[in-house]
Amino acid sequence: MAINIPGVIVMVLFYLLVLGTGIWASVKSKKQKMKSAATEVEMALLGNRGIGSVVGIFTTIGTWVGGGFLVGTAEMVYTPSMGLSWTIMMLLAYSLSFLTAGFVFVKPMRDRKYVTMMDPFHVKYGKVLTGFLCLVSLFLDVVWVPATLIGLGATMSAVLDLPYTVCIWISAAVAITYTLLGGLYSVAYTDVIQLVLIFFSLWICLPFVMINPHTLDISTTLRNNTLHGPWIGALELKNIWKMADHLLFLGLGSLGYQCLHQRILSATSSTTARRTCFAAALIMPTFGVPPVLIGATAASTDWNLTSYGSPSPYERGEAALVLPIALQHLTPSYISVIGIGAVAAAVMSSADSALLSAASIFSSNVYKNIIRPQASEREIQWVIRLAVVVVGLVGTSLTFMKNSVILFWFLGAEVAYIIIFPQLFCVVYCNISNGYGAIMGLLVGVVLRVLSGEPSLGLPPVLHFPGCTLEDGVYVQYAPVKTIAMLSTIAAVLLFSYLTFVLFNKGLLPEGWDIFKVKAQDSAQALTPLGGAAENIETVYLNENSSHTQASEPMIHSN
């Protein structure tokens, strides 16, 4: 098959549109900086906290609507063991993440004017433990980059017949460039263009996929499909707890990513941030409808009669590529190119979020707060740029691991669910939490999760929870093991925090052993967030009263 020249031309125009939008946004950010006297770092990481409701809704949705979302959603519907039932759960999970962010995290984090989600850890736990959690967060962002790019590489190489690596590196280069130029402003405004393209492109492609003469009516194949398994999926009572487990770990685990909190912290106010989260929760599932219907159509197609031939994508082990395969073989070539534009837009709307997220954590929490507290504004700005480039290059290099997009989703979210989310909840809401409890919570949660086993990673279960059964020589856990591990993390944080608090405050352990300084005393530890202008600097204090029962909550005072 020859290179699709018209398709390549369309994609070049699309990339120029996105890059042009990013350049325009970078110019806009510079003008806003001059008007508000904001620092370059504040503009790069948080847009001077000036993102309004409309742009905020677009960029919040764009955080999760990536290439993995589109390609993975079609894959889930097409896979008989998952199907529509599991896909609906996944869509609800991402809406749950926005709702939880709006109800639980927006007010305490936006009102305290944190720069990143790691700031409360630095205030309460100090440099060492915060540094480790920052590395975990950076790992999540680095993994997120290839997870989004893989979907695009598969789609473009299938439809345009371009080399897989060329497609990925060109897309990554565009995302890195406009993120470097304008920071959050460029990311937010390109998200608007990208989501508009995603929405209209997929809905244009959908009728052509569904009216293909070799495709059956999807309403008749929902429960009874002679060509493929019913695309409604495996609806079995024994899977109820398993589905609930995945709902919570995708929904709450998403709150362990800095990119979502970056949208909250960049809003003009906590009210705007809440409004943004609630609107995103309602709108985002609509972006899942086209890939759901494309996956259903693929499950209802007699592939032997198409240019793809027999056997089907599922039988060839290409279920992860079913969306680009459907676009290529079930639509005219000029329509399939439009579909590629949708996937490319989705990829960059999430990839740029991961790039800026990682740069924020590294520059603010690692470099400024730990490595070089005396770093100048200009130095931090160069650190941000370097971090964007390094994360982009490393993440893009990992795309040679052509595993299922769904596996990338679940692996990243599981790390966030077991480690970051429970720690963030405790540090924001539980006054008694301290560094000792955080370490023990981390160990308990990780060890318990590993001992529970994970078939996709080849880990056999050591702990057999109720419902664990042997199927085809492999033990399968039907209990909500992920949620059990997450709740165990929270319980361990609170329990060991309380125990160490009592032991040190009652003199049962020498005060010299208290490396995390949990002993109640009338003192305050200050943290100065990133930003050079005096009027924009907030000092965060962790006040600990002299009571022997609890430590006080971090407070912020604006100078």
XYZ file of C-alpha atoms in Angstrom:
559
model
C 0.000 0.000 0.000
C 1.380 3.411 -1.027
C 1.582 6.408 1.257
C -1.755 8.222 1.456
C -0.609 11.597 0.073
C -3.949 13.454 0.521
C -4.090 12.127 4.079
C -0.569 13.332 4.799
C -1.459 16.793 3.476
C -4.533 16.949 5.710
C -2.480 15.928 8.735
C 0.162 18.585 7.985
C -2.575 21.224 7.855
C -3.991 19.931 11.114
C -0.612 20.092 12.854
C -0.055 23.620 11.554
C -3.455 24.636 12.960
C -2.615 23.233 16.404
C 0.898 24.693 16.369
C -0.451 28.066 15.248
C -2.964 28.050 18.091
C -0.180 27.236 20.531
C 1.965 30.117 19.221
C -0.988 32.518 19.425
C -1.641 31.407 23.019
C 2.013 31.941 23.933
C 1.791 35.532 22.638
C -1.411 35.996 24.622
C 0.290 34.707 27.779
C 3.112 37.231 27.376
C 0.598 40.084 27.062
C -1.260 38.848 30.143
C 2.015 38.671 32.043
C 2.784 42.317 31.236
C -0.685 43.437 32.310
C -0.706 41.535 35.604
C 2.994 41.764 36.488
C 2.978 38.010 36.973
C 6.210 36.038 36.840
C 7.126 33.865 33.860
C 7.020 30.783 36.064
C 3.494 31.546 37.268
C 2.358 32.055 33.686
C 4.024 28.844 32.495
C 2.693 26.533 35.215
C -0.655 28.081 36.197
C -1.502 30.715 33.583
C -1.380 33.280 36.412
C -4.440 31.473 37.820
C -6.511 33.144 35.140
C -8.203 30.214 33.349
C -11.935 30.901 33.130
C -14.892 28.520 32.999
C -15.182 27.909 29.233
C -11.508 27.299 28.511
C -11.250 25.455 31.824
C -13.959 22.969 30.842
C -12.240 22.223 27.536
C -8.778 21.749 29.009
C -10.104 19.654 31.913
C -11.883 17.274 29.535
C -8.823 17.244 27.283
C -6.768 15.921 30.187
C -8.426 12.483 29.912
C -9.690 12.428 26.314
C -6.469 11.173 24.744
C -5.485 8.680 22.098
C -5.650 5.943 24.709
C -9.182 6.988 25.580
C -10.471 6.797 21.988
C -8.564 3.708 20.842
C -8.947 1.951 24.192
C -12.700 2.590 24.365
C -13.230 0.984 20.955
C -11.010 -1.910 22.041
C -13.015 -2.473 25.237
C -16.342 -2.619 23.373
C -14.880 -4.945 20.732
C -13.351 -7.351 23.276
C -16.054 -9.941 24.189
C -14.934 -10.336 27.809
C -15.401 -6.591 28.392
C -17.863 -5.085 25.936
C -20.315 -2.272 26.565
C -20.851 -3.045 30.245
C -17.188 -2.514 31.151
C -16.930 0.503 28.847
C -19.823 2.270 30.565
C -18.080 1.618 33.873
C -14.915 3.234 32.528
C -16.744 6.330 31.253
C -18.537 6.718 34.583
C -15.202 6.375 36.371
C -13.717 9.405 34.636
C -16.826 11.437 35.375
C -16.474 10.285 38.987
C -12.931 11.669 39.055
C -14.178 15.131 38.071
C -17.042 15.046 40.572
C -14.768 13.919 43.401
C -12.238 16.612 42.529
C -14.979 19.237 42.593
C -16.516 18.131 45.877
C -13.389 17.066 47.785
C -10.182 18.719 46.569
C -11.018 21.998 44.824
C -11.694 24.224 47.825
C -8.817 23.233 50.161
C -6.206 23.184 47.386
C -7.283 26.195 45.290
C -8.003 28.405 48.315
C -4.552 27.689 49.738
C -3.041 28.650 46.377
C -0.839 25.602 46.017
C 1.309 25.424 42.893
C 1.150 21.617 42.576
C -0.597 18.782 44.377
C 2.723 17.973 46.083
C 2.858 21.263 48.023
C 0.828 19.994 51.017
C 3.226 17.040 51.300
C 6.207 19.387 51.399
C 4.545 21.486 54.092
C 3.701 18.546 56.325
C 6.238 15.804 55.599
C 9.373 17.676 54.561
C 11.780 17.147 51.686
C 12.751 13.453 51.760
C 9.333 11.803 51.759
C 7.920 14.450 49.434
C 10.825 13.858 47.070
C 9.966 10.158 46.833
C 6.281 10.879 46.163
C 7.337 13.394 43.509
C 9.312 10.652 41.756
C 6.191 8.464 41.773
C 4.184 11.316 40.255
C 6.857 11.882 37.606
C 6.727 8.173 36.758
C 2.971 8.441 36.171
C 3.431 11.352 33.764
C 6.267 9.695 31.867
C 4.164 6.527 31.432
C 1.145 8.602 30.388
C 2.999 10.041 27.374
C 3.535 6.706 25.534
C 0.061 5.567 26.570
C -1.412 8.416 24.527
C 1.049 8.303 21.638
C 0.665 4.565 20.978
C -2.949 5.044 19.934
C -1.957 7.721 17.444
C 0.975 5.767 16.007
C -1.214 2.737 15.383
C -3.927 4.818 13.725
C -1.709 6.925 11.478
C 0.508 4.034 10.377
C -2.563 1.952 9.507
C -4.407 4.604 7.522
C -1.592 6.724 6.069
C 0.875 3.837 5.677
C 3.588 5.927 7.304
C 6.194 4.333 9.586
C 4.936 3.918 13.153
C 7.883 5.756 14.702
C 7.665 8.676 12.261
C 4.000 9.276 13.138
C 4.708 9.242 16.860
C 7.808 11.439 16.831
C 6.231 14.102 14.624
C 3.198 14.332 16.907
C 5.375 14.425 20.023
C 7.548 17.164 18.501
C 4.500 19.366 17.843
C 3.180 18.874 21.405
C 6.605 19.583 22.941
C 7.051 22.720 20.824
C 3.835 24.518 21.719
C 4.106 23.448 25.376
C 7.571 25.010 25.491
C 6.343 28.217 23.867
C 3.324 29.048 25.999
C 3.097 26.681 28.972
C -0.382 26.271 30.409
C -1.871 28.958 28.183
C -0.819 27.111 25.034
C -1.941 23.769 26.468
C -5.352 25.134 27.478
C -6.155 26.968 24.238
C -4.937 24.143 21.993
C -7.204 21.838 24.014
C -10.172 23.921 22.847
C -9.247 23.457 19.170
C -8.383 19.796 19.670
C -11.624 18.852 21.416
C -13.712 20.604 18.764
C -11.863 18.627 16.079
C -12.275 15.368 18.023
C -16.008 15.825 18.464
C -16.891 16.737 14.878
C -14.360 14.432 13.195
C -15.573 11.290 14.940
C -19.238 12.071 14.352
C -18.497 12.634 10.650
C -16.756 9.249 10.414
C -19.339 7.295 12.401
C -22.168 7.061 9.774
C -19.746 5.737 7.139
C -18.533 3.022 9.509
C -22.038 1.934 10.504
C -23.568 1.832 6.993
C -20.825 -0.356 5.546
C -22.570 -3.171 3.574
C -20.560 -5.875 5.357
C -21.741 -4.776 8.803
C -24.817 -6.082 10.608
C -27.246 -3.923 12.556
C -25.508 -3.406 15.917
C -28.833 -3.539 17.785
C -29.224 -7.178 16.737
C -25.684 -8.146 17.740
C -25.816 -6.548 21.190
C -26.747 -9.857 22.857
C -26.688 -12.382 20.014
C -23.782 -12.154 17.597
C -22.845 -15.006 15.261
C -19.824 -13.159 13.838
C -18.248 -12.231 17.151
C -19.104 -12.327 20.820
C -22.065 -10.134 21.890
C -20.692 -6.630 22.302
C -22.647 -6.002 25.489
C -19.857 -7.884 27.227
C -19.722 -10.411 30.045
C -22.585 -9.598 32.402
C -22.062 -12.066 35.254
C -22.981 -11.685 38.891
C -19.515 -12.776 40.010
C -18.013 -9.745 38.240
C -19.992 -7.154 40.239
C -17.317 -6.549 42.886
C -14.630 -6.611 40.231
C -16.408 -3.936 38.192
C -16.971 -1.797 41.281
C -13.275 -2.151 42.047
C -12.314 -0.918 38.573
C -14.827 1.932 38.769
C -13.260 3.259 41.967
C -9.669 2.702 40.977
C -10.077 4.476 37.630
C -12.196 7.265 39.117
C -10.285 7.929 42.322
C -6.927 6.856 40.913
C -7.222 9.650 38.345
C -7.012 12.101 41.242
C -3.444 10.961 41.776
C -2.340 12.751 38.590
C -0.928 16.276 38.776
C -2.420 17.250 35.406
C -5.973 17.257 36.801
C -5.000 19.285 39.859
C -3.133 21.710 37.599
C -6.464 22.650 36.014
C -8.002 23.157 39.452
C -5.118 25.316 40.675
C -5.047 27.446 37.498
C -8.718 28.451 37.740
C -9.625 32.056 38.580
C -11.274 30.915 41.830
C -12.378 27.797 43.674
C -15.947 28.473 42.469
C -14.772 28.494 38.847
C -12.748 25.325 39.429
C -15.777 23.522 40.855
C -17.994 24.651 38.021
C -15.377 23.397 35.576
C -15.158 19.960 37.206
C -18.929 19.447 37.344
C -19.423 20.502 33.712
C -16.571 18.240 32.578
C -18.157 15.297 34.416
C -21.373 15.755 32.422
C -19.815 16.438 29.018
C -16.917 13.990 28.881
C -18.965 10.763 28.344
C -20.283 12.210 25.066
C -16.762 11.910 23.634
C -16.926 8.170 24.311
C -20.058 7.580 22.219
C -18.389 7.459 18.742
C -15.605 5.002 19.731
C -18.227 2.865 21.523
C -20.316 2.640 18.345
C -17.229 2.020 16.203
C -16.211 -0.845 18.495
C -19.739 -2.258 18.325
C -19.727 -2.000 14.538
C -16.375 -3.776 14.347
C -17.840 -6.604 16.449
C -20.757 -6.799 13.998
C -18.670 -6.892 10.800
C -17.939 -9.882 8.574
C -14.266 -9.066 8.094
C -13.838 -11.783 5.482
C -15.876 -9.638 3.079
C -13.801 -6.494 3.670
C -10.379 -5.480 2.374
C -8.996 -6.523 5.786
C -9.860 -10.171 5.133
C -10.043 -13.161 7.444
C -9.447 -13.876 10.291
C -10.916 -10.979 12.289
C -8.810 -8.421 14.195
C -9.658 -10.199 17.466
C -8.467 -13.552 16.149
C -5.258 -11.961 14.866
C -4.573 -10.414 18.268
C -5.160 -6.891 16.920
C -8.120 -5.914 19.091
C -6.126 -2.916 20.402
C -6.040 -1.567 16.818
C -9.712 -2.049 16.027
C -10.474 1.681 15.763
C -7.845 2.461 13.087
C -8.652 -0.848 11.349
C -12.339 0.090 11.199
C -11.512 3.553 9.877
C -9.230 2.117 7.215
C -11.366 -0.766 5.946
C -14.961 0.353 6.624
C -14.844 3.953 5.364
C -13.681 5.753 2.202
C -10.065 6.918 2.361
C -11.005 10.607 2.561
C -13.167 9.876 5.611
C -10.557 7.759 7.370
C -8.176 10.732 7.223
C -10.699 12.799 9.171
C -10.756 10.077 11.814
C -6.987 10.261 12.104
C -7.291 13.966 12.809
C -9.579 13.169 15.741
C -7.108 10.691 17.220
C -4.174 13.050 16.674
C -6.053 15.866 18.411
C -6.912 13.587 21.325
C -3.319 12.444 21.676
C -1.845 15.915 21.854
C -4.531 17.175 24.237
C -3.386 14.580 26.779
C 0.325 14.412 25.914
C 0.817 18.137 26.478
C -0.939 17.822 29.854
C 1.490 15.120 30.932
C 4.493 17.151 29.749
C 3.493 20.275 31.664
C 2.453 18.239 34.702
C 5.854 16.574 34.971
C 7.633 19.900 34.430
C 5.578 21.469 37.242
C 6.383 18.743 39.764
C 10.074 18.661 38.913
C 10.687 22.416 38.756
C 8.569 23.409 41.761
C 8.757 20.492 44.190
C 12.043 18.812 43.302
C 14.368 21.482 41.930
C 13.126 24.620 43.744
C 12.140 23.085 47.086
C 14.790 20.368 47.399
C 17.769 20.727 45.044
C 18.244 24.512 44.745
C 15.980 26.598 47.007
C 17.995 29.687 46.030
C 17.317 29.211 42.294
C 16.370 32.377 40.435
C 13.218 32.941 38.412
C 15.123 32.678 35.131
C 16.818 29.459 36.231
C 13.488 27.847 37.107
C 12.096 28.876 33.741
C 14.927 27.002 31.989
C 14.379 23.992 34.277
C 10.728 23.910 33.189
C 11.741 23.940 29.526
C 14.346 21.249 30.026
C 11.872 19.056 31.930
C 9.301 19.337 29.124
C 11.878 18.241 26.546
C 13.315 15.387 28.647
C 9.919 13.956 29.614
C 8.775 14.242 26.004
C 11.836 12.418 24.687
C 11.801 9.690 27.340
C 8.052 9.129 27.093
C 8.122 9.016 23.296
C 11.036 6.569 23.380
C 8.923 4.156 25.420
C 6.394 3.795 22.607
C 8.371 0.854 21.229
C 6.514 -1.164 23.897
C 3.451 -1.853 21.767
C 1.331 -3.366 24.530
C -2.401 -2.950 24.825
C -3.491 0.630 25.444
C -5.802 -0.636 28.177
C -2.849 -2.126 30.077
C -1.154 1.283 30.139
C -4.348 2.844 31.449
C -4.782 0.375 34.261
C -1.124 0.227 35.304
C -0.803 3.992 35.642
C -4.115 4.400 37.422
C -3.315 1.568 39.839
C -0.080 3.207 40.961
C -1.951 6.483 41.455
C -4.798 4.699 43.278
C -2.691 2.727 45.742
C 0.034 5.299 46.441
C -0.816 8.909 45.549
C -4.582 9.240 46.076
C -4.775 7.897 49.666
C -1.686 9.893 50.656
C -3.150 13.079 49.156
C -6.480 12.557 50.906
C -4.770 12.044 54.269
C -2.414 15.004 53.982
C -5.258 17.365 53.016
C -7.991 16.149 55.378
C -6.437 14.169 58.239
C -4.662 16.445 60.702
C -3.149 13.509 62.565
C -1.291 12.162 59.509
C 2.492 12.386 59.605
C 5.569 11.077 57.804
C 5.746 7.822 59.766
C 2.161 6.980 58.924
C 2.699 7.926 55.285
C 5.652 5.530 54.965
C 3.823 2.657 56.649
C 0.700 3.321 54.586
C 2.722 3.172 51.399
C 4.370 -0.106 52.410
C 1.121 -1.726 53.558
C -0.775 -0.727 50.412
C 1.912 -1.809 47.933
C 2.709 -5.097 49.677
C -0.970 -5.989 50.011
C -1.606 -5.214 46.337
C 1.394 -7.258 45.156
C 0.379 -10.213 47.331
C -3.130 -10.031 45.841
C -1.681 -10.874 42.420
C -2.228 -9.412 38.960
C -2.729 -11.773 35.982
C -1.910 -9.112 33.381
C 1.550 -8.712 34.937
C 2.048 -12.426 35.589
C 1.845 -12.029 39.399
C 0.135 -15.036 41.058
C -1.919 -14.229 44.170
C -0.443 -15.144 47.540
C -3.436 -13.816 49.462
C -6.648 -15.502 48.343
C -9.605 -13.269 49.138
C -13.181 -14.663 49.203
C -14.226 -15.566 45.663
C -10.701 -16.300 44.408
C -11.013 -19.189 41.949
C -8.728 -21.226 39.714
C -9.631 -20.688 36.049
C -7.605 -22.265 33.239
C -4.697 -22.780 35.592
C -4.673 -19.153 36.808
C -6.081 -17.860 40.085
C -8.551 -14.999 39.543
C -9.511 -12.581 42.323
C -13.158 -11.509 42.259
C -12.885 -9.435 45.434
C -12.181 -5.668 45.080
C -8.461 -6.133 45.794
C -7.418 -2.706 44.489
C -9.871 -0.886 46.721
C -8.926 -3.082 49.676
C -5.287 -2.083 49.177
C -6.217 1.611 48.861
C -8.356 1.576 52.014
C -5.598 -0.315 53.820
C -3.191 2.466 52.863
C -5.473 5.089 54.430
C -6.031 2.967 57.536
C -2.298 2.366 57.958
C -1.484 6.065 57.520
C -3.944 7.056 60.240
C -3.108 4.191 62.612
C 0.669 4.568 62.535
C 0.437 8.365 62.553
C -1.601 8.189 65.754
C 0.712 5.604 67.336
C 3.880 7.601 66.635
C 2.173 10.802 67.756
C 1.303 9.226 71.114
C 4.697 7.561 71.531
C 6.655 10.773 70.990
C 4.320 13.115 72.854
C 4.096 10.890 75.921
C 7.860 10.467 76.016
C 7.766 6.729 75.283
C 10.282 7.315 72.474
C 13.203 9.772 72.679
C 12.573 13.101 70.992
C 15.903 12.732 69.188
C 14.433 9.862 67.185
C 11.631 12.078 65.879
C 12.962 12.751 62.376
C 9.564 13.965 61.110
C 9.069 16.318 64.102
C 5.595 15.115 65.031
C 5.969 16.086 68.682
C 3.441 18.842 69.344
C 5.131 22.200 69.870
C 4.387 25.867 69.343
C 6.331 26.326 66.140
C 5.638 26.738 62.450
C 7.365 25.486 59.353
C 7.152 27.755 56.321
C 7.065 26.923 52.652
C 7.340 29.576 49.961
C 5.679 28.454 46.729
C 7.185 29.247 43.342
C 6.858 32.821 42.165
C 9.018 35.901 42.398
C 6.603 38.800 42.839
C 6.183 39.723 46.485
C 2.492 40.357 46.179
C 1.944 36.865 44.748
C 3.893 34.921 47.336
C 1.862 32.870 49.825
C 3.553 31.429 52.892
C 2.183 28.091 54.023
C 2.409 27.276 57.695
C 2.017 23.965 59.439
C 0.917 24.953 62.932
C 1.137 22.325 65.576
C -0.551 23.095 68.866
C 0.570 21.846 72.248
C -2.312 19.418 72.581
C -1.421 15.749 72.946
C -4.317 14.615 70.803
C -3.921 16.211 67.380
C -1.848 18.459 65.154
C -3.393 21.493 63.532
C -4.181 21.915 59.839
C -1.870 23.780 57.432
C -2.892 27.419 57.097
C -2.074 29.985 54.442
C -1.531 33.675 54.998
C -1.151 36.056 52.060
C 1.400 38.787 52.488
